[in-house]
Every structure is written in C-alpha cells, then in structure tokens.
Tab-separated table of N, CA and C in Angstrom:
chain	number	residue	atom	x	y	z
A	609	UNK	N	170.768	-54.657	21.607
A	609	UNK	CA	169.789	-55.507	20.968
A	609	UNK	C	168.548	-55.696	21.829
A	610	UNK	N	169.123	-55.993	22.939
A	610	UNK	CA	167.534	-55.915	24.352
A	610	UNK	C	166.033	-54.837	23.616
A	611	UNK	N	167.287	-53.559	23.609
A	611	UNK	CA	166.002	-52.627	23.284
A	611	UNK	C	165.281	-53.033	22.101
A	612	UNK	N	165.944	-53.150	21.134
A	612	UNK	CA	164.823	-53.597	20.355
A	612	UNK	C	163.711	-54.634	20.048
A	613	UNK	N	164.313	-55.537	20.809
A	613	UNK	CA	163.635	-56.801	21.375
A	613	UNK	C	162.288	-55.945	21.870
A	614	UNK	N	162.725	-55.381	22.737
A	614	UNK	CA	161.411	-54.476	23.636
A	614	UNK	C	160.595	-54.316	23.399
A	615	UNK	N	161.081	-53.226	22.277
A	615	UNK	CA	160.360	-52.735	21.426
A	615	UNK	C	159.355	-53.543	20.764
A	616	UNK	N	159.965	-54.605	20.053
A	616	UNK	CA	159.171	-55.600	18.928
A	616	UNK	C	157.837	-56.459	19.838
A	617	UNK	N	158.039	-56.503	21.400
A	617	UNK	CA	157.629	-57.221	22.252
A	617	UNK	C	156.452	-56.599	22.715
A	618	UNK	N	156.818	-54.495	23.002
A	618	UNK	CA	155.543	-54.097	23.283
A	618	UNK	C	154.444	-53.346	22.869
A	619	UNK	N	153.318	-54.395	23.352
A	619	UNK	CA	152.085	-54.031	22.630
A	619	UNK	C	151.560	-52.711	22.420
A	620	UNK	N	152.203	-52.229	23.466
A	620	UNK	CA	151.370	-50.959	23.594
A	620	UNK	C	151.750	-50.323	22.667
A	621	UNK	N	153.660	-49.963	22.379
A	621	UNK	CA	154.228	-49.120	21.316
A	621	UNK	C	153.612	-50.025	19.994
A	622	UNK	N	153.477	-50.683	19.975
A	622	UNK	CA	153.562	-51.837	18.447
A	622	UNK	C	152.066	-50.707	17.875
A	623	UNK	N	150.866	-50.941	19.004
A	623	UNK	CA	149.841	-50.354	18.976
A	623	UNK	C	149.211	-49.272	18.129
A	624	UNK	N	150.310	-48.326	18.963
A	624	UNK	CA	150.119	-46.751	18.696
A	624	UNK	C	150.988	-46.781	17.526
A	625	UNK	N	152.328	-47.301	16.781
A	625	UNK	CA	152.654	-47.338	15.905
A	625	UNK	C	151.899	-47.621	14.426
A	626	UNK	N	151.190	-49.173	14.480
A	626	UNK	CA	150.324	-49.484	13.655
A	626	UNK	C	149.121	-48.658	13.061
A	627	UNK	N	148.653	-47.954	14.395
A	627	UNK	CA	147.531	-47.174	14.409
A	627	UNK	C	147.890	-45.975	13.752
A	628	UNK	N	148.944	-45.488	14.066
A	628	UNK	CA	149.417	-44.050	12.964
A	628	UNK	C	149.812	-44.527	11.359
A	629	UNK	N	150.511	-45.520	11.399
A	629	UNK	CA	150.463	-45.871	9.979
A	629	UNK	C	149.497	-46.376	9.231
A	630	UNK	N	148.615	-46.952	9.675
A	630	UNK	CA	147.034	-47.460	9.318
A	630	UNK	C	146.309	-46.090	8.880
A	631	UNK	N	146.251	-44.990	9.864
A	631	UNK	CA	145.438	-43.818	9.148
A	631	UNK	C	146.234	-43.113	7.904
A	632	UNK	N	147.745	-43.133	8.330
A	632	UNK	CA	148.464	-42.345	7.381
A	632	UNK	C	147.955	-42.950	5.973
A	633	UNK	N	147.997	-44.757	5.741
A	633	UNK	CA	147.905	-45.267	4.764
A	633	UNK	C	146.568	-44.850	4.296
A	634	UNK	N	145.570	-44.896	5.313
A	634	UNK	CA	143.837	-44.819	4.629
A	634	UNK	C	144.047	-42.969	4.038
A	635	UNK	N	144.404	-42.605	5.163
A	635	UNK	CA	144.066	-41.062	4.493
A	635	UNK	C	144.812	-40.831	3.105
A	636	UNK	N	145.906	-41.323	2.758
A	636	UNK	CA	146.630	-41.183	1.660
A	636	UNK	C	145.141	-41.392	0.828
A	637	UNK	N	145.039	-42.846	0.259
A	637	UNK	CA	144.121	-43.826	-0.079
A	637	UNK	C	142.384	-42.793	-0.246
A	638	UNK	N	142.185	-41.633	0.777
A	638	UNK	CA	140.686	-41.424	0.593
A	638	UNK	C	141.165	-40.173	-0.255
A	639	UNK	N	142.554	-39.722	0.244
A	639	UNK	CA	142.484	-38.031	-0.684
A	639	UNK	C	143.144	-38.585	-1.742
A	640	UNK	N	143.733	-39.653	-2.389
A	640	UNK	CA	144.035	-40.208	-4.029
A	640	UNK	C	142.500	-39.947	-4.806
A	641	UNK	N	141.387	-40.898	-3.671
A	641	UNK	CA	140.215	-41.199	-4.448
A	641	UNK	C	139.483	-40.235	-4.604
A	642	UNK	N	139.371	-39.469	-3.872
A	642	UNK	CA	138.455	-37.975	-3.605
A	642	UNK	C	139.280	-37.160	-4.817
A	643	UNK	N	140.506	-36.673	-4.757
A	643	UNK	CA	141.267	-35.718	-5.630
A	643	UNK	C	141.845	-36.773	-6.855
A	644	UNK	N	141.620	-37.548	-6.919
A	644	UNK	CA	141.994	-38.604	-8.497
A	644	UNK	C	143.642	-37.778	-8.570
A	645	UNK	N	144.149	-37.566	-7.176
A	645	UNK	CA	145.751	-37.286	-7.920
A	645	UNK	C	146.401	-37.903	-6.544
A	646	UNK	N	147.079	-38.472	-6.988
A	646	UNK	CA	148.373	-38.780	-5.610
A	646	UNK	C	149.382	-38.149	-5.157
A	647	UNK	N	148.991	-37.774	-3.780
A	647	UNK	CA	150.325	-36.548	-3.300
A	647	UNK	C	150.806	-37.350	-2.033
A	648	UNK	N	152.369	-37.538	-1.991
A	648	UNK	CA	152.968	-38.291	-1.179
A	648	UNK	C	153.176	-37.668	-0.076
A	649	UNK	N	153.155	-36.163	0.276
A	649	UNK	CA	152.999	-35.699	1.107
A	649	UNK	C	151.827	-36.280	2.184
A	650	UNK	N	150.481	-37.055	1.728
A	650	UNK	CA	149.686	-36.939	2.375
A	650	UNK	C	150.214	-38.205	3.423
A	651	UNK	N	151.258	-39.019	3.127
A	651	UNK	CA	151.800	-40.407	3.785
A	651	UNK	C	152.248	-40.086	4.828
A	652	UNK	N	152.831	-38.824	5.065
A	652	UNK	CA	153.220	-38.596	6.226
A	652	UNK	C	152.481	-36.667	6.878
A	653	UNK	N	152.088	-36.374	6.317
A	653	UNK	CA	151.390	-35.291	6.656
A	653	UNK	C	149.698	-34.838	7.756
A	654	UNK	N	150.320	-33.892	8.354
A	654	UNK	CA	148.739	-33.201	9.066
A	654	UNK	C	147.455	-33.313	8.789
A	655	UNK	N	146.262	-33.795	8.971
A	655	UNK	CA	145.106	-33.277	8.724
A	655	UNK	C	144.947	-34.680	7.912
A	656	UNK	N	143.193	-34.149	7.606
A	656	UNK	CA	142.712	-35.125	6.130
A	656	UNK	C	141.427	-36.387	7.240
A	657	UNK	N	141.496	-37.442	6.495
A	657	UNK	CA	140.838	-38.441	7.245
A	657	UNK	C	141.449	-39.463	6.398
A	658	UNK	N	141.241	-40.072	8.237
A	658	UNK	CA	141.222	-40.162	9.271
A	658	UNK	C	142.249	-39.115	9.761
A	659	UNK	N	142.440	-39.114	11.250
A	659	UNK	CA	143.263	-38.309	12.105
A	659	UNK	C	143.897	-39.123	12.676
A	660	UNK	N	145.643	-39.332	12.059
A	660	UNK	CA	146.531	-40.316	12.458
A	660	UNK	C	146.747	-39.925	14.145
A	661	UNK	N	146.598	-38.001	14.271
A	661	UNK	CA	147.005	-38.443	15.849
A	661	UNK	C	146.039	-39.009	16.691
A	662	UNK	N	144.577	-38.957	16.283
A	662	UNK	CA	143.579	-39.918	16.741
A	662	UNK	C	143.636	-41.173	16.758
A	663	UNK	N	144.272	-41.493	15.932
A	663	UNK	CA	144.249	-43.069	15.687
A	663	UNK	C	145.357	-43.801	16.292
A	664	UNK	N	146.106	-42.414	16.779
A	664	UNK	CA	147.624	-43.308	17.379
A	664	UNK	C	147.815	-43.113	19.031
A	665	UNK	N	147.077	-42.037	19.717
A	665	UNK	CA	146.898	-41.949	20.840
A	665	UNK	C	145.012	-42.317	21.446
A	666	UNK	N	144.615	-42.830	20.613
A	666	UNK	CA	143.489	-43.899	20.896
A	666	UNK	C	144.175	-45.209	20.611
A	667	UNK	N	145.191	-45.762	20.072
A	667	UNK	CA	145.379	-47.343	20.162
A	667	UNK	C	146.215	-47.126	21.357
A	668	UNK	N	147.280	-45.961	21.727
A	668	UNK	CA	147.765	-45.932	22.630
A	668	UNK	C	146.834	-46.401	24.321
A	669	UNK	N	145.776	-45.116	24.059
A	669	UNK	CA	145.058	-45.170	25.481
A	669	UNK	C	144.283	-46.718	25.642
A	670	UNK	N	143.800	-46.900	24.500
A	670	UNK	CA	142.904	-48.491	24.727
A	670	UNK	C	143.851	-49.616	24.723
A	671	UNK	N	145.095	-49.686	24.061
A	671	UNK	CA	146.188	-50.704	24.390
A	671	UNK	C	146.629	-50.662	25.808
A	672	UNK	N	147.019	-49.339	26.434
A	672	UNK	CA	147.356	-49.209	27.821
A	672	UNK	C	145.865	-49.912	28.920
A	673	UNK	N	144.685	-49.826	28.606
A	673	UNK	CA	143.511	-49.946	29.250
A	673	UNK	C	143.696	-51.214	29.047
A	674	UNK	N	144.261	-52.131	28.243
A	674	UNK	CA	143.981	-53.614	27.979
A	674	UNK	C	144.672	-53.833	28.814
A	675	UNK	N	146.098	-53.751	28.555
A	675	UNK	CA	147.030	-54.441	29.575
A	675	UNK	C	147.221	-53.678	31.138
A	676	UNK	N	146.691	-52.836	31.269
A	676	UNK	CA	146.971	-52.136	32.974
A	676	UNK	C	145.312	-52.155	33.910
A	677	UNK	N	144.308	-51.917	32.423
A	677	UNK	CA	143.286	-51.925	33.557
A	677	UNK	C	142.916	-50.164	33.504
A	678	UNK	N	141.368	-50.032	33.714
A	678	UNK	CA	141.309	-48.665	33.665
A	678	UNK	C	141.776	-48.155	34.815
A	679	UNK	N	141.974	-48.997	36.012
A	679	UNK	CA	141.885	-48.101	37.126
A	679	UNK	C	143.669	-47.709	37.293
A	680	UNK	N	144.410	-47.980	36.659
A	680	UNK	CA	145.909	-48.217	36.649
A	680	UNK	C	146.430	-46.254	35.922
A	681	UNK	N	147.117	-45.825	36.767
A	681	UNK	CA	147.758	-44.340	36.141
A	681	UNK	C	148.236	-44.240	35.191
A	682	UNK	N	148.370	-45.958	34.381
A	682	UNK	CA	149.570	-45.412	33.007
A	682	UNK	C	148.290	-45.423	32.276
A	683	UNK	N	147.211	-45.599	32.267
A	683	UNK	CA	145.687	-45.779	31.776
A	683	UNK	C	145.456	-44.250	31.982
A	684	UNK	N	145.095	-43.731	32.914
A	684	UNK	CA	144.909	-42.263	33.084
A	684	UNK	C	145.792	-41.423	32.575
A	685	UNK	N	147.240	-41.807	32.375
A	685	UNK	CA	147.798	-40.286	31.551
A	685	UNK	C	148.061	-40.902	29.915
A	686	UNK	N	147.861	-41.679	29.417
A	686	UNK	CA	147.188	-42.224	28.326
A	686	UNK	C	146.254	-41.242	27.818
A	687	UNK	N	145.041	-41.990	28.693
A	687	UNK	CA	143.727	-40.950	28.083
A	687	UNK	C	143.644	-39.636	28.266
A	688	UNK	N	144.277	-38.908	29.118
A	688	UNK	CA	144.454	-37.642	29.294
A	688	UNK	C	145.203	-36.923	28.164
A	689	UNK	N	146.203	-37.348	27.741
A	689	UNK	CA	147.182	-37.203	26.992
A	689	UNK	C	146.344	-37.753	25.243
A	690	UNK	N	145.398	-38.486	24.786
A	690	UNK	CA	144.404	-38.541	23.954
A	690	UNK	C	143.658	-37.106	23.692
A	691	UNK	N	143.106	-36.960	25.089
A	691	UNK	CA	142.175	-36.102	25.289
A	691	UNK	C	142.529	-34.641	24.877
A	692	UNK	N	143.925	-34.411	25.058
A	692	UNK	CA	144.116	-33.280	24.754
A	692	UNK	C	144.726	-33.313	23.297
A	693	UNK	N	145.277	-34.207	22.839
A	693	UNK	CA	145.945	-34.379	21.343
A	693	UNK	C	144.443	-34.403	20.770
A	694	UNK	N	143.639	-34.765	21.065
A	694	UNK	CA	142.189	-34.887	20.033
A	694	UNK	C	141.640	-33.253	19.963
A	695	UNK	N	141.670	-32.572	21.139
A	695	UNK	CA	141.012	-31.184	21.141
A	695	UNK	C	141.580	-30.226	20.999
A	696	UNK	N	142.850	-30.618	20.833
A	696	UNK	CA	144.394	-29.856	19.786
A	696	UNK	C	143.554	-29.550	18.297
A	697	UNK	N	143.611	-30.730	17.917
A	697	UNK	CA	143.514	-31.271	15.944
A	697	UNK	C	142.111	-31.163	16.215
A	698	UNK	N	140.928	-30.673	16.844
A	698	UNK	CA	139.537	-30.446	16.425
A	698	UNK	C	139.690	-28.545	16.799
A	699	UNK	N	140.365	-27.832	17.656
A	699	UNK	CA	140.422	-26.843	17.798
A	699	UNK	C	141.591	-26.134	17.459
A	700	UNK	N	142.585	-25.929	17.423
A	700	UNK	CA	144.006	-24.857	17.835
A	700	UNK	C	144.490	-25.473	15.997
A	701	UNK	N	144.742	-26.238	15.750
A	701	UNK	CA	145.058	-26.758	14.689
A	701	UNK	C	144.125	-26.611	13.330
A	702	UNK	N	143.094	-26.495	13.418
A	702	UNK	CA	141.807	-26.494	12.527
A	702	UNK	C	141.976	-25.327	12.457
A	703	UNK	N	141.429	-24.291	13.358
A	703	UNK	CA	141.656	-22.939	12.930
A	703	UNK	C	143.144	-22.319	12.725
A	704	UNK	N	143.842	-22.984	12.704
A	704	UNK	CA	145.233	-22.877	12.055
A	704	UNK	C	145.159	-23.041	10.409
A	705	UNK	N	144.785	-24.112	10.065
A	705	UNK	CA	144.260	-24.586	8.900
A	705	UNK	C	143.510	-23.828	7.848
A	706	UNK	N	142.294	-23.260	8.828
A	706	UNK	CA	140.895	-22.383	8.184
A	706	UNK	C	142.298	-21.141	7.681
A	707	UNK	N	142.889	-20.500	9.179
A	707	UNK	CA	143.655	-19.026	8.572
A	707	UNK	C	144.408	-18.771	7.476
A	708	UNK	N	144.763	-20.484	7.277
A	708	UNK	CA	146.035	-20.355	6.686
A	708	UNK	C	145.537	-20.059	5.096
A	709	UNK	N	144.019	-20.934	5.002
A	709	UNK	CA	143.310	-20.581	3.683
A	709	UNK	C	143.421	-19.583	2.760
A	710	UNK	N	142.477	-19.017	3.943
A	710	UNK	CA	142.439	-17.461	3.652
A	710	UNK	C	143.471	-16.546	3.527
A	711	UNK	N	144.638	-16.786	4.129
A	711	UNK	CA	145.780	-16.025	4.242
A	711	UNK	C	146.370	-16.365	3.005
A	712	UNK	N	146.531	-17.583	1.922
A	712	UNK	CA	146.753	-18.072	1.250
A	712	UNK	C	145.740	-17.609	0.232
A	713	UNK	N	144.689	-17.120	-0.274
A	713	UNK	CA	143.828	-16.552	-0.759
A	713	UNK	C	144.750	-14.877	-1.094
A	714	UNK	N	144.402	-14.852	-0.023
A	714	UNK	CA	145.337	-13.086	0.168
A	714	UNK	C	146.546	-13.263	-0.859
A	715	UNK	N	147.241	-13.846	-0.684
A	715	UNK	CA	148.650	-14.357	-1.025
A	715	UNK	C	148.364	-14.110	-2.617
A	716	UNK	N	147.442	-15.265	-2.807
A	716	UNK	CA	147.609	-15.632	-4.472
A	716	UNK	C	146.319	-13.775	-5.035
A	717	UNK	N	145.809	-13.345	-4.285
A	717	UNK	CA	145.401	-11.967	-4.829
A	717	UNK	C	146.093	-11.166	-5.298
A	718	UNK	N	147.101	-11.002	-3.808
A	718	UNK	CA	148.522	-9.594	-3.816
A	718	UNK	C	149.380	-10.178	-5.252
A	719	UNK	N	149.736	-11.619	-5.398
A	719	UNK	CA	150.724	-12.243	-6.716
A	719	UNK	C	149.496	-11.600	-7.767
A	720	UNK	N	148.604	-11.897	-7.857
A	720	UNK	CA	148.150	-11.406	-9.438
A	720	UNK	C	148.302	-10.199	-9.558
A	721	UNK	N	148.221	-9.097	-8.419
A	721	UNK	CA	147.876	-7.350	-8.106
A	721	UNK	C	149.831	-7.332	-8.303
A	722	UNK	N	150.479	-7.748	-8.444
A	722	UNK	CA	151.945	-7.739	-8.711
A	722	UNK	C	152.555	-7.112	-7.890
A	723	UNK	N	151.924	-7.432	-6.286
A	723	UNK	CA	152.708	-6.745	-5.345
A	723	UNK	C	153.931	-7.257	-4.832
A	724	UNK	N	154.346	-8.046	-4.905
A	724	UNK	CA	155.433	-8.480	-4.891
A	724	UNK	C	155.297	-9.901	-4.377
A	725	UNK	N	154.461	-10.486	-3.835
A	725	UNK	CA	154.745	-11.714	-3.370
A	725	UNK	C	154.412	-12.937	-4.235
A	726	UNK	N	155.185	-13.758	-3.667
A	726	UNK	CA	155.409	-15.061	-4.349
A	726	UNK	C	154.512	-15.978	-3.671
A	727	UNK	N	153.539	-17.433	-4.567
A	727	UNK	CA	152.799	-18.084	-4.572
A	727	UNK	C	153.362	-19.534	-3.886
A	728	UNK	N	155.080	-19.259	-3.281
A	728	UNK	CA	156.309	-20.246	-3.117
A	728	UNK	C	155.837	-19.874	-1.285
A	729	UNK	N	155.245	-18.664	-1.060
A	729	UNK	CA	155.045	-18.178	0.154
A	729	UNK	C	153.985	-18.680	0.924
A	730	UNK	N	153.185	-19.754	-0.046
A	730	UNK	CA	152.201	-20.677	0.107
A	730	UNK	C	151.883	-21.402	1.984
A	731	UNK	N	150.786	-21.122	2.278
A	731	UNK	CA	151.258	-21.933	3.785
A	731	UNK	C	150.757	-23.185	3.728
A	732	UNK	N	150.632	-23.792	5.038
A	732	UNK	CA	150.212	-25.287	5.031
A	732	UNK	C	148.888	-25.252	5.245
A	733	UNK	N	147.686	-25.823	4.516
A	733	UNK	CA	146.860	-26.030	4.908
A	733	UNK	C	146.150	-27.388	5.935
A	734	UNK	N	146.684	-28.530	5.642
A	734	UNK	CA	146.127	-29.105	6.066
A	734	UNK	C	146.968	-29.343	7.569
A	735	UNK	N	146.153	-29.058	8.535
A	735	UNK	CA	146.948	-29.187	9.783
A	735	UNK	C	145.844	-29.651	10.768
A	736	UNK	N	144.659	-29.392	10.758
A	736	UNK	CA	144.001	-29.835	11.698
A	736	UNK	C	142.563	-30.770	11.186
A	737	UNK	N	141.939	-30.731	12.327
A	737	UNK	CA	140.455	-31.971	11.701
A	737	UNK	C	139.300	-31.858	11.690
A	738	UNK	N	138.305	-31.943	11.235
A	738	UNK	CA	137.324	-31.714	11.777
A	738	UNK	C	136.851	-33.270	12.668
A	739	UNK	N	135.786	-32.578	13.630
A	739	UNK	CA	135.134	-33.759	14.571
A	739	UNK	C	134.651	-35.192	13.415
A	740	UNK	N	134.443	-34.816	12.822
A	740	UNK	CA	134.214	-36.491	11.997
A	740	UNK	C	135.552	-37.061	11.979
A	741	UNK	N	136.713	-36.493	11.582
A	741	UNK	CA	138.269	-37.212	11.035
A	741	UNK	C	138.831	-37.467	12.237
A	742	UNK	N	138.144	-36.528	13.420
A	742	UNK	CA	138.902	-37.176	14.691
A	742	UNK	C	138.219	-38.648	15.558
A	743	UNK	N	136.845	-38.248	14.738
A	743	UNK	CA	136.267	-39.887	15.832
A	743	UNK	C	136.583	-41.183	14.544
A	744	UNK	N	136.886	-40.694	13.367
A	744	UNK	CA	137.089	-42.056	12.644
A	744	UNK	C	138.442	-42.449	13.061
A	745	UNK	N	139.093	-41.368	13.278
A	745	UNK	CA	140.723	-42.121	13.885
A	745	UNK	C	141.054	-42.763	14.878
A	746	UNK	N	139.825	-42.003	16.034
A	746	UNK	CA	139.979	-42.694	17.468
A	746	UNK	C	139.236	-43.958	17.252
A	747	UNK	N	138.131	-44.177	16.740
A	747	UNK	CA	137.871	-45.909	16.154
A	747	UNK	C	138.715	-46.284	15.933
A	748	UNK	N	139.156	-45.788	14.936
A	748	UNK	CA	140.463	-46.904	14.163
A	748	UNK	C	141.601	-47.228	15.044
A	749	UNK	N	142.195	-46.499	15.908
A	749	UNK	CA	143.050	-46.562	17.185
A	749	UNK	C	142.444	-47.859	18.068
A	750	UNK	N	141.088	-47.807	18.154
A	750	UNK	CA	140.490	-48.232	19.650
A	750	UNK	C	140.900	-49.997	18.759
A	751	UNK	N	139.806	-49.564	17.491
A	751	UNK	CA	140.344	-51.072	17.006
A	751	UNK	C	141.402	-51.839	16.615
A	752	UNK	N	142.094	-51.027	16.263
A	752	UNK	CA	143.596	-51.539	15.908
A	752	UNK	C	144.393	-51.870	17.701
A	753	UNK	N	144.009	-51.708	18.469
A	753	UNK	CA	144.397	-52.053	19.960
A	753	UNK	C	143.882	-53.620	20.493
A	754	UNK	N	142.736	-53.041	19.912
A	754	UNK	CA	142.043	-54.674	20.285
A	754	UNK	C	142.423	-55.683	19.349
A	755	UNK	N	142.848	-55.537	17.954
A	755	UNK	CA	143.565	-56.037	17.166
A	755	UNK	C	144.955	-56.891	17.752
A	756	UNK	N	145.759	-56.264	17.727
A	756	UNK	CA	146.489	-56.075	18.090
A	756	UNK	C	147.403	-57.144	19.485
A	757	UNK	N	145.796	-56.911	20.513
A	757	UNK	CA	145.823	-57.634	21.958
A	757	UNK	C	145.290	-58.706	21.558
A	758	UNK	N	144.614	-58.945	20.011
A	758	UNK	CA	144.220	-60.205	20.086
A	758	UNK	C	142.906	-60.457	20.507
A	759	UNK	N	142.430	-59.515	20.769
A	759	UNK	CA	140.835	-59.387	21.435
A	759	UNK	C	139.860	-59.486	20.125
C-alpha cells in the first residue's frame, strides 16, 4: 500500500501523468473537430496535436526543476531525456510517418492493379510531429507542472 501512497503523493509522477492524459484528451478533441468523426484510437495513439510525449516529459522536466532546482542532476537528466524524446517525434518518427504515407499510397495502387496485396497491410501513419505539435505539448507539460505545484 506504501507504494501507492507514493505514488498518489508524487508530484513529479502525478505531473508527467496528467500531462500525457491532458494532450491525449485535447488531441482526441482537435482530430474529432478537424475530421467531424471520432476515432478512439486517437486516446491513446502516436502523433496529432498536441504531442503527448511533449507534454509528458516537459511536465516531467519542469515538475523535476520545481522541486530539485535547476542546478540539481535529477533536473538535468529530466531535460536531457525531454530533449531527446522531443527530437525523436520532430525527426526519426515524422519521417517514419511521411514513409509510411507513401508506402501506403503504393499499397492501395498495387490493391487496385490486383497484385495481390491487401489494403489490411495498411501501415501506421500517425507516429510522429511536426515542430508546432511538439512546442504546443511542451507548453502544455510546462503548464500542467506549474499547475500542478500549485504555482
């Protein structure tokens, strides 16, 4: 029971938790309104806007900065550990995304040309972000921290 006590107690996890479910909820919420259709996939899924991993390792790094202090190491591998989850989902992930398009393009060509493949062979598109979906998430992180601390 301790642990979960812990848990419920720390800010920092409470933080980075809130902050991923806060974007998951908005991004659901902007691609309902944008696409007038609701896909439940988007509640827990890659990509879109905001950028839940932006939003959850920015409440992380600015929750850790509240309570340790910038000059403190759990502050530095925080933001380090931001830094590279953000330039993941603006680079390596995005063009994961772009290929998968196009490869998916290919896909639904070869199905009409009746080469044999199936449209079930579909890949994932949404996996990465562009630089706008990653700084609205890291806001939303930074603020949901200060939220959070009560600030």
């Amino acid at each position: 029971m301790d642990f979960f006590r812990g848990i419920a107690s720390n800010e920092i996890f409470i933080s980075a938790a809130v902050g991923w479910l806060t974007a998951q909820i908005l991004k659901t919420i902007i691609h309902t309104a944008l696409t007038r259709s609701f896909v439940a996939e988007r509640m827990v899924g890659s990509g879109g806007m905001p950028s839940s991993h932006s939003s959850t390792v920015c409440a992380l790094a600015a929750s850790t900065c509240l309570q340790y202090g910038s000059a403190s190491f759990e502050f530095a591998i925080a933001s380090f550990f931001a830094i590279v989850v953000m330039y993941d989902a603006i680079g390596v992930r995005r063009e994961t995304g772009i290929q998968a398009k196009v490869l998916n393009e290919m896909i639904e060509l070869f199905s009409h040309m009746g080469k044999g493949v199936s449209m079930e062979d579909k890949l994932k598109e949404f996996v990465g972000h562009t630089p706008l979906q990653v700084l609205a998430g890291a806001i939303l992180g930074i603020l949901i921290a200060f939220v959070i601390a009560g600030i």
